[in-house]
PDB file of C-alpha atoms in Angstrom:
ATOM      1  CA  ASP A 178      -8.899 -11.161 -14.272  1.00  0.00           C
ATOM      2  CA  ILE A 179      -5.707 -10.111 -15.131  1.00  0.00           C
ATOM      3  CA  ARG A 180      -4.335 -13.317 -15.950  1.00  0.00           C
ATOM      4  CA  ASN A 181      -6.580 -13.631 -19.101  1.00  0.00           C
ATOM      5  CA  LYS A 182      -4.216 -12.216 -20.978  1.00  0.00           C
ATOM      6  CA  LYS A 183      -7.222 -11.505 -24.055  1.00  0.00           C
ATOM      7  CA  ALA A 184      -9.302 -10.077 -21.671  1.00  0.00           C
ATOM      8  CA  VAL A 185      -6.772  -7.857 -21.080  1.00  0.00           C
ATOM      9  CA  LEU A 186      -5.360  -7.010 -24.378  1.00  0.00           C
ATOM     10  CA  ASP A 187      -9.612  -6.292 -25.776  1.00  0.00           C
ATOM     11  CA  ALA A 188      -9.820  -4.087 -22.240  1.00  0.00           C
ATOM     12  CA  ILE A 189      -6.797  -2.041 -22.579  1.00  0.00           C
ATOM     13  CA  LYS A 190      -7.697  -1.389 -26.963  1.00  0.00           C
ATOM     14  CA  ASN A 191      -8.019   2.346 -27.744  1.00  0.00           C
ATOM     15  CA  HIS A 192      -7.056   3.609 -24.619  1.00  0.00           C
ATOM     16  CA  ASP A 193      -4.394   6.104 -23.836  1.00  0.00           C
ATOM     17  CA  TYR A 194      -3.416   5.451 -19.991  1.00  0.00           C
ATOM     18  CA  VAL A 195      -3.515   2.063 -17.569  1.00  0.00           C
ATOM     19  CA  ILE A 196      -3.688   2.477 -13.723  1.00  0.00           C
ATOM     20  CA  HIS A 197      -2.692  -1.332 -12.397  1.00  0.00           C
ATOM     21  CA  ALA A 198      -4.360  -1.107  -9.070  1.00  0.00           C
ATOM     22  CA  ALA A 199      -4.936  -4.713  -9.245  1.00  0.00           C
ATOM     23  CA  ALA A 200      -3.472  -7.173  -6.658  1.00  0.00           C
ATOM     24  CA  ALA A 201      -4.003 -10.205  -4.532  1.00  0.00           C
ATOM     25  CA  LEU A 202      -3.351  -8.602  -0.726  1.00  0.00           C
ATOM     26  CA  PRO A 203      -1.160 -10.006   1.800  1.00  0.00           C
ATOM     27  CA  ILE A 204      -4.449 -11.559   3.782  1.00  0.00           C
ATOM     28  CA  LEU A 205      -5.042 -14.239   1.050  1.00  0.00           C
ATOM     29  CA  ARG A 206      -1.750 -15.898   2.360  1.00  0.00           C
ATOM     30  CA  GLU A 207      -0.783 -17.991  -0.126  1.00  0.00           C
ATOM     31  CA  LYS A 208       2.390 -17.910  -2.210  1.00  0.00           C
ATOM     32  CA  LYS A 209       1.105 -19.290  -5.633  1.00  0.00           C
ATOM     33  CA  LEU A 210      -2.101 -17.567  -6.233  1.00  0.00           C
ATOM     34  CA  ILE A 211      -0.300 -13.728  -4.827  1.00  0.00           C
ATOM     35  CA  PHE A 212       2.628 -14.668  -7.541  1.00  0.00           C
ATOM     36  CA  ASP A 213       0.206 -15.558  -9.557  1.00  0.00           C
ATOM     37  CA  ILE A 214      -2.230 -12.410  -9.986  1.00  0.00           C
ATOM     38  CA  ASN A 215       0.910  -9.771  -8.609  1.00  0.00           C
ATOM     39  CA  ILE A 216       3.930 -11.059 -11.117  1.00  0.00           C
ATOM     40  CA  ASN A 217       2.231 -13.057 -14.020  1.00  0.00           C
ATOM     41  CA  GLY A 218      -1.351 -10.747 -13.659  1.00  0.00           C
ATOM     42  CA  THR A 219       0.908  -7.714 -13.991  1.00  0.00           C
ATOM     43  CA  GLU A 220       3.025  -8.713 -17.088  1.00  0.00           C
ATOM     44  CA  SER A 221      -0.056  -9.485 -18.792  1.00  0.00           C
ATOM     45  CA  VAL A 222      -1.121  -5.763 -18.338  1.00  0.00           C
ATOM     46  CA  LEU A 223       2.473  -4.379 -19.260  1.00  0.00           C
ATOM     47  CA  GLU A 224       2.194  -6.318 -22.338  1.00  0.00           C
ATOM     48  CA  ALA A 225      -1.056  -5.585 -23.521  1.00  0.00           C
ATOM     49  CA  SER A 226      -0.023  -2.094 -22.864  1.00  0.00           C
ATOM     50  CA  LEU A 227       3.054  -1.909 -25.073  1.00  0.00           C
ATOM     51  CA  LYS A 228       1.175  -3.466 -27.977  1.00  0.00           C
ATOM     52  CA  ASN A 229      -1.571  -1.540 -27.535  1.00  0.00           C
ATOM     53  CA  LYS A 230       0.787   1.340 -27.749  1.00  0.00           C
ATOM     54  CA  VAL A 231      -0.187   3.441 -24.698  1.00  0.00           C
ATOM     55  CA  LYS A 232       0.698   6.896 -23.741  1.00  0.00           C
ATOM     56  CA  ARG A 233       1.602   6.222 -19.822  1.00  0.00           C
ATOM     57  CA  PHE A 234       1.304   3.053 -17.631  1.00  0.00           C
ATOM     58  CA  ILE A 235       1.423   3.519 -13.578  1.00  0.00           C
ATOM     59  CA  PHE A 236       1.716   0.913 -11.536  1.00  0.00           C
ATOM     60  CA  ILE A 237       0.443   1.324  -8.104  1.00  0.00           C
ATOM     61  CA  SER A 238       3.194  -0.711  -5.943  1.00  0.00           C
ATOM     62  CA  THR A 239       3.196  -0.143  -1.832  1.00  0.00           C
ATOM     63  CA  THR A 240       5.355   0.918   0.888  1.00  0.00           C
ATOM     64  CA  ALA A 241       4.974  -2.965   1.907  1.00  0.00           C
ATOM     65  CA  VAL A 242       8.577  -3.067  -0.223  1.00  0.00           C
ATOM     66  CA  TYR A 243      10.541  -1.615   2.424  1.00  0.00           C
ATOM     67  CA  GLY A 244       9.362  -4.292   5.233  1.00  0.00           C
ATOM     68  CA  ILE A 245       9.553  -3.182   8.870  1.00  0.00           C
ATOM     69  CA  PRO A 246      11.132   0.159   8.775  1.00  0.00           C
ATOM     70  CA  ARG A 247      14.423   1.165   9.561  1.00  0.00           C
ATOM     71  CA  HIS A 248      16.110   4.012   7.744  1.00  0.00           C
ATOM     72  CA  LEU A 249      13.281   6.399   8.267  1.00  0.00           C
ATOM     73  CA  PRO A 250      12.454   8.472   6.836  1.00  0.00           C
ATOM     74  CA  GLU A 251      11.920   5.587   4.217  1.00  0.00           C
ATOM     75  CA  LYS A 252      13.096   6.383   0.657  1.00  0.00           C
ATOM     76  CA  GLU A 253      12.253   5.285  -2.758  1.00  0.00           C
ATOM     77  CA  THR A 254      16.154   3.976  -2.910  1.00  0.00           C
ATOM     78  CA  ASN A 255      16.418   1.840   0.336  1.00  0.00           C
ATOM     79  CA  PRO A 256      17.571  -1.272   0.671  1.00  0.00           C
ATOM     80  CA  LEU A 257      14.029  -2.973   0.302  1.00  0.00           C
ATOM     81  CA  ASP A 258      13.393  -5.713   3.039  1.00  0.00           C
ATOM     82  CA  PRO A 259       9.797  -7.128   2.671  1.00  0.00           C
ATOM     83  CA  ILE A 260       7.515  -8.719   4.505  1.00  0.00           C
ATOM     84  CA  GLY A 261       5.827 -12.139   3.549  1.00  0.00           C
ATOM     85  CA  TYR A 262       4.107 -12.595  -0.312  1.00  0.00           C
ATOM     86  CA  TYR A 263       2.780  -9.654  -1.045  1.00  0.00           C
ATOM     87  CA  GLY A 264       5.632  -7.339  -0.543  1.00  0.00           C
ATOM     88  CA  GLN A 265       7.936 -10.114  -2.453  1.00  0.00           C
ATOM     89  CA  SER A 266       5.597  -9.777  -5.605  1.00  0.00           C
ATOM     90  CA  LYS A 267       5.271  -6.505  -5.457  1.00  0.00           C
ATOM     91  CA  ILE A 268       9.010  -5.909  -5.358  1.00  0.00           C
ATOM     92  CA  ALA A 269       8.931  -8.151  -8.970  1.00  0.00           C
ATOM     93  CA  ALA A 270       6.484  -6.615 -10.267  1.00  0.00           C
ATOM     94  CA  GLU A 271       7.910  -3.103  -9.753  1.00  0.00           C
ATOM     95  CA  LYS A 272      10.876  -4.808 -11.846  1.00  0.00           C
ATOM     96  CA  LEU A 273       8.973  -5.990 -14.801  1.00  0.00           C
ATOM     97  CA  SER A 274       7.299  -2.615 -15.400  1.00  0.00           C
ATOM     98  CA  LEU A 275      11.219  -0.992 -15.502  1.00  0.00           C
ATOM     99  CA  GLU A 276      11.880  -3.898 -17.673  1.00  0.00           C
ATOM    100  CA  TYR A 277       8.797  -2.778 -20.168  1.00  0.00           C
ATOM    101  CA  SER A 278       9.947   1.145 -19.833  1.00  0.00           C
ATOM    102  CA  LYS A 279      13.090  -0.066 -21.727  1.00  0.00           C
ATOM    103  CA  LYS A 280      11.307  -1.667 -24.106  1.00  0.00           C
ATOM    104  CA  GLY A 281       9.535   1.578 -24.679  1.00  0.00           C
ATOM    105  CA  LEU A 282       6.371   1.355 -22.576  1.00  0.00           C
ATOM    106  CA  SER A 283       6.241   4.813 -20.446  1.00  0.00           C
ATOM    107  CA  VAL A 284       6.171   4.155 -17.008  1.00  0.00           C
ATOM    108  CA  ASN A 285       5.510   5.358 -13.503  1.00  0.00           C
ATOM    109  CA  ILE A 286       5.564   3.310  -9.986  1.00  0.00           C
ATOM    110  CA  LEU A 287       4.219   5.094  -6.768  1.00  0.00           C
ATOM    111  CA  ARG A 288       4.399   3.534  -3.490  1.00  0.00           C
ATOM    112  CA  PRO A 289       1.479   4.628  -1.241  1.00  0.00           C
ATOM    113  CA  LYS A 290       1.359   4.389   2.662  1.00  0.00           C
ATOM    114  CA  SER A 291      -1.965   2.560   4.079  1.00  0.00           C
ATOM    115  CA  PHE A 292      -4.448   5.374   2.820  1.00  0.00           C
ATOM    116  CA  LEU A 293      -7.629   5.913   3.980  1.00  0.00           C
ATOM    117  CA  GLY A 294     -11.157   7.214   1.876  1.00  0.00           C
ATOM    118  CA  PRO A 295     -15.191   6.429   2.126  1.00  0.00           C
ATOM    119  CA  GLU A 296     -15.426   2.190   2.601  1.00  0.00           C
ATOM    120  CA  ARG A 297     -11.986   1.447   3.824  1.00  0.00           C
ATOM    121  CA  LEU A 298     -11.994  -2.414   4.669  1.00  0.00           C
ATOM    122  CA  GLY A 299      -9.434  -4.173   6.078  1.00  0.00           C
ATOM    123  CA  VAL A 300      -8.262  -3.283  10.051  1.00  0.00           C
ATOM    124  CA  PHE A 301      -9.710   0.330   9.641  1.00  0.00           C
ATOM    125  CA  GLU A 302     -13.168  -1.148   8.943  1.00  0.00           C
ATOM    126  CA  LEU A 303     -12.987  -2.952  12.488  1.00  0.00           C
ATOM    127  CA  TRP A 304     -11.609  -0.139  14.295  1.00  0.00           C
ATOM    128  CA  PHE A 305     -13.800   2.262  12.829  1.00  0.00           C
ATOM    129  CA  GLU A 306     -17.071  -0.311  12.881  1.00  0.00           C
ATOM    130  CA  ALA A 307     -15.687  -0.171  16.989  1.00  0.00           C
ATOM    131  CA  ILE A 308     -16.035   3.109  17.144  1.00  0.00           C
ATOM    132  CA  TYR A 309     -19.798   3.571  15.548  1.00  0.00           C
ATOM    133  CA  THR A 310     -20.772   1.091  18.268  1.00  0.00           C
ATOM    134  CA  GLY A 311     -18.767   2.287  20.726  1.00  0.00           C
ATOM    135  CA  LYS A 312     -16.244  -0.951  21.707  1.00  0.00           C
ATOM    136  CA  GLY A 313     -12.406  -0.755  22.553  1.00  0.00           C
ATOM    137  CA  VAL A 314     -10.242  -0.583  19.517  1.00  0.00           C
ATOM    138  CA  PHE A 315      -7.045  -2.584  20.249  1.00  0.00           C
ATOM    139  CA  ILE A 316      -3.686  -1.990  18.817  1.00  0.00           C
ATOM    140  CA  LEU A 317      -0.539  -3.120  19.368  1.00  0.00           C
ATOM    141  CA  GLY A 318       2.052  -1.809  21.135  1.00  0.00           C
ATOM    142  CA  LYS A 319       1.609   1.318  23.724  1.00  0.00           C
ATOM    143  CA  GLY A 320       0.154   3.755  20.624  1.00  0.00           C
ATOM    144  CA  ASN A 321       3.031   6.557  20.830  1.00  0.00           C
ATOM    145  CA  ASN A 322       4.726   5.296  17.740  1.00  0.00           C
ATOM    146  CA  LYS A 323       4.094   7.973  14.260  1.00  0.00           C
ATOM    147  CA  TYR A 324       2.092   5.866  11.460  1.00  0.00           C
ATOM    148  CA  GLN A 325       1.762   8.115   8.212  1.00  0.00           C
ATOM    149  CA  LEU A 326      -1.143   7.236   6.496  1.00  0.00           C
ATOM    150  CA  LEU A 327      -2.944   8.831   3.246  1.00  0.00           C
ATOM    151  CA  ALA A 328      -6.149   9.868   2.060  1.00  0.00           C
ATOM    152  CA  VAL A 329      -7.328   8.811  -1.069  1.00  0.00           C
ATOM    153  CA  SER A 330      -7.996  11.860  -2.757  1.00  0.00           C
ATOM    154  CA  ASP A 331      -4.277  12.594  -2.767  1.00  0.00           C
ATOM    155  CA  VAL A 332      -3.365   8.813  -3.860  1.00  0.00           C
ATOM    156  CA  VAL A 333      -6.373   9.611  -6.893  1.00  0.00           C
ATOM    157  CA  ASP A 334      -3.914  13.299  -7.406  1.00  0.00           C
ATOM    158  CA  ALA A 335      -1.205  11.242  -7.611  1.00  0.00           C
ATOM    159  CA  ILE A 336      -1.885   9.031  -9.964  1.00  0.00           C
ATOM    160  CA  VAL A 337      -2.794  12.178 -12.282  1.00  0.00           C
ATOM    161  CA  LYS A 338       0.305  14.087 -11.890  1.00  0.00           C
ATOM    162  CA  SER A 339       2.309  11.262 -12.187  1.00  0.00           C
ATOM    163  CA  MET A 340      -0.092  10.297 -15.798  1.00  0.00           C
ATOM    164  CA  GLU A 341       0.503  14.109 -16.856  1.00  0.00           C
ATOM    165  CA  SER A 342       3.990  14.689 -16.217  1.00  0.00           C
ATOM    166  CA  LYS A 343       6.568  14.403 -18.542  1.00  0.00           C
ATOM    167  CA  ILE A 344       8.761  12.691 -16.398  1.00  0.00           C
ATOM    168  CA  SER A 345       8.595   8.520 -16.493  1.00  0.00           C
ATOM    169  CA  GLY A 346      10.727   5.333 -15.259  1.00  0.00           C
ATOM    170  CA  GLU A 347      10.821   6.567 -12.221  1.00  0.00           C
ATOM    171  CA  ILE A 348       9.284   5.490  -8.569  1.00  0.00           C
ATOM    172  CA  PHE A 349       7.539   7.801  -6.087  1.00  0.00           C
ATOM    173  CA  ASN A 350       6.689   7.779  -2.772  1.00  0.00           C
ATOM    174  CA  ILE A 351       3.427   8.903  -1.581  1.00  0.00           C
ATOM    175  CA  GLY A 352       1.830   9.645   1.888  1.00  0.00           C
ATOM    176  CA  ALA A 353       0.035  11.913   4.074  1.00  0.00           C
ATOM    177  CA  GLU A 354       2.651  15.382   5.000  1.00  0.00           C
ATOM    178  CA  LYS A 355       1.079  15.538   8.776  1.00  0.00           C
ATOM    179  CA  PHE A 356       0.474  12.538  10.546  1.00  0.00           C
ATOM    180  CA  LYS A 357       0.737  12.013  14.426  1.00  0.00           C
ATOM    181  CA  THR A 358       0.951   8.571  16.929  1.00  0.00           C
ATOM    182  CA  TRP A 359      -2.012   5.548  16.613  1.00  0.00           C
ATOM    183  CA  ASN A 360      -3.081   7.235  20.193  1.00  0.00           C
ATOM    184  CA  LYS A 361      -3.251  10.716  18.931  1.00  0.00           C
ATOM    185  CA  ASP A 362      -4.954  10.158  15.229  1.00  0.00           C
ATOM    186  CA  LEU A 363      -7.393   7.374  16.813  1.00  0.00           C
ATOM    187  CA  GLY A 364      -8.118   9.125  19.953  1.00  0.00           C
ATOM    188  CA  SER A 365      -9.306  12.161  17.681  1.00  0.00           C
ATOM    189  CA  VAL A 366     -11.597   9.788  15.390  1.00  0.00           C
ATOM    190  CA  ILE A 367     -13.402   8.657  18.995  1.00  0.00           C
ATOM    191  CA  LYS A 368     -13.326  12.460  19.829  1.00  0.00           C
ATOM    192  CA  TYR A 369     -14.594  13.464  16.583  1.00  0.00           C
ATOM    193  CA  ALA A 370     -17.857  10.820  16.473  1.00  0.00           C
ATOM    194  CA  LYS A 371     -18.567  11.549  20.168  1.00  0.00           C
ATOM    195  CA  SER A 372     -17.795   7.780  20.604  1.00  0.00           C
ATOM    196  CA  ARG A 373     -17.612   5.856  23.960  1.00  0.00           C
ATOM    197  CA  SER A 374     -14.750   3.703  22.544  1.00  0.00           C
ATOM    198  CA  ARG A 375     -11.466   3.513  24.083  1.00  0.00           C
ATOM    199  CA  ILE A 376      -8.105   2.072  22.996  1.00  0.00           C
ATOM    200  CA  ILE A 377      -7.023  -0.955  24.528  1.00  0.00           C
ATOM    201  CA  LYS A 378      -3.027  -1.391  24.487  1.00  0.00           C
ATOM    202  CA  LEU A 379      -1.747  -5.360  23.621  1.00  0.00           C
ATOM    203  CA  PRO A 380       1.362  -6.278  24.550  1.00  0.00           C
ATOM    204  CA  THR A 381       3.327  -6.300  21.372  1.00  0.00           C
ATOM    205  CA  PHE A 382       5.738  -9.664  21.518  1.00  0.00           C
ATOM    206  CA  ILE A 383       2.680 -11.490  22.816  1.00  0.00           C
ATOM    207  CA  SER A 384      -0.134 -10.134  20.367  1.00  0.00           C
ATOM    208  CA  GLN A 385       2.456 -11.162  17.567  1.00  0.00           C
ATOM    209  CA  LEU A 386       3.372 -14.675  18.842  1.00  0.00           C
ATOM    210  CA  PHE A 387      -0.897 -15.622  19.291  1.00  0.00           C
ATOM    211  CA  LEU A 388      -1.333 -13.451  15.840  1.00  0.00           C
ATOM    212  CA  GLY A 389       1.348 -15.545  14.111  1.00  0.00           C
ATOM    213  CA  VAL A 390       0.202 -18.952  14.883  1.00  0.00           C
ATOM    214  CA  LEU A 391      -3.817 -17.610  13.865  1.00  0.00           C
ATOM    215  CA  GLU A 392      -1.964 -16.980  10.452  1.00  0.00           C
ATOM    216  CA  ALA A 393      -0.416 -20.299  10.230  1.00  0.00           C
ATOM    217  CA  LEU A 394      -3.798 -21.833  10.942  1.00  0.00           C
ATOM    218  CA  ASN A 395      -5.821 -19.384   8.420  1.00  0.00           C
ATOM    219  CA  LEU A 396      -7.281 -17.899  11.102  1.00  0.00           C
ATOM    220  CA  SER A 397      -5.636 -14.320  11.768  1.00  0.00           C
ATOM    221  CA  PRO A 398      -8.134 -11.019  10.512  1.00  0.00           C
ATOM    222  CA  ILE A 399      -4.314  -9.497   9.874  1.00  0.00           C
ATOM    223  CA  ALA A 400      -1.393 -10.806   7.951  1.00  0.00           C
ATOM    224  CA  ALA A 401       1.957 -10.428   9.387  1.00  0.00           C
ATOM    225  CA  TRP A 402       2.852  -6.972   7.323  1.00  0.00           C
ATOM    226  CA  HIS A 403       0.276  -5.742   9.647  1.00  0.00           C
ATOM    227  CA  TYR A 404       1.072  -6.554  12.683  1.00  0.00           C
ATOM    228  CA  LYS A 405       4.727  -6.221  12.515  1.00  0.00           C
ATOM    229  CA  THR A 406       4.216  -2.724  11.555  1.00  0.00           C
ATOM    230  CA  MET A 407       1.610  -1.735  13.706  1.00  0.00           C
ATOM    231  CA  PRO A 408       3.976  -1.075  16.744  1.00  0.00           C
ATOM    232  CA  VAL A 409       6.903   0.833  14.831  1.00  0.00           C
ATOM    233  CA  ASP A 410       7.238   4.261  13.878  1.00  0.00           C
ATOM    234  CA  SER A 411       6.784   3.825  10.323  1.00  0.00           C
ATOM    235  CA  TYR A 412       6.806   6.582   7.656  1.00  0.00           C
ATOM    236  CA  ILE A 413       8.174   7.581   4.289  1.00  0.00           C
ATOM    237  CA  SER A 414       9.898  10.621   2.755  1.00  0.00           C
ATOM    238  CA  ILE A 415       7.522  12.238  -0.152  1.00  0.00           C
ATOM    239  CA  GLU A 416      10.141  14.651  -1.500  1.00  0.00           C
ATOM    240  CA  LYS A 417      11.107  13.031  -4.412  1.00  0.00           C
ATOM    241  CA  ALA A 418       7.228  13.326  -5.611  1.00  0.00           C
ATOM    242  CA  GLU A 419       6.597  17.212  -4.311  1.00  0.00           C
ATOM    243  CA  LYS A 420       9.552  17.830  -6.084  1.00  0.00           C
ATOM    244  CA  LEU A 421       9.532  15.994  -9.778  1.00  0.00           C
ATOM    245  CA  LEU A 422       5.419  16.154  -9.805  1.00  0.00           C
ATOM    246  CA  LYS A 423       4.237  18.918  -7.737  1.00  0.00           C
ATOM    247  CA  TRP A 424       2.170  16.864  -5.894  1.00  0.00           C
ATOM    248  CA  LYS A 425       1.488  18.453  -2.659  1.00  0.00           C
ATOM    249  CA  PRO A 426      -0.625  15.615  -0.232  1.00  0.00           C
TER     250      PRO A 426
END
């Protein structure tokens, strides 16, 4: 538990690098819990890292800080307008990380898009299970919107690059270089799996309304961040990471 300051301090002792990826996810919905883990927990990890004089602290943030994409491609300097407690808490944690950077801790912040890899959970687990069993794959909207994802192996490469780089005190977007629409990308998975599944398109407004009610009752399988961004174009600029970190997805 990253809120346990002594446990965190002991865990970091005698280590050169700290990669802080622990977080309460949007699906938890409880403001107090999300803020306590993502803000207070982050501060305890930062504090322990500073005390233990680590060489580099990497904070894994999120592109959820941008909210519903309005300035495509989203750049690190664009306005932040998060949806829900998760995005709000990540912005606060980013600010804390930069404050500790001024105190002498070498920090870099990564904002990855939703990433995929073995044993991925959440909405992708639901989709992949449906494809595996030949059932319908439900999406919001017509599926013609471009949605950038990311391979987990590329996240790892970005972390290593941001650890080893001489550059610090920076924020970097991380995302795939090549991406298509939900129809094309999910269609490719269905074709590859030789599945009988088909993509079932749900009307955006009614679905969002229904999911909003379910979320209020703590019954929704996905959070507002998911169902509000799924039907719109969503992609970020990765130029800064490519240029300064020499990172290539």
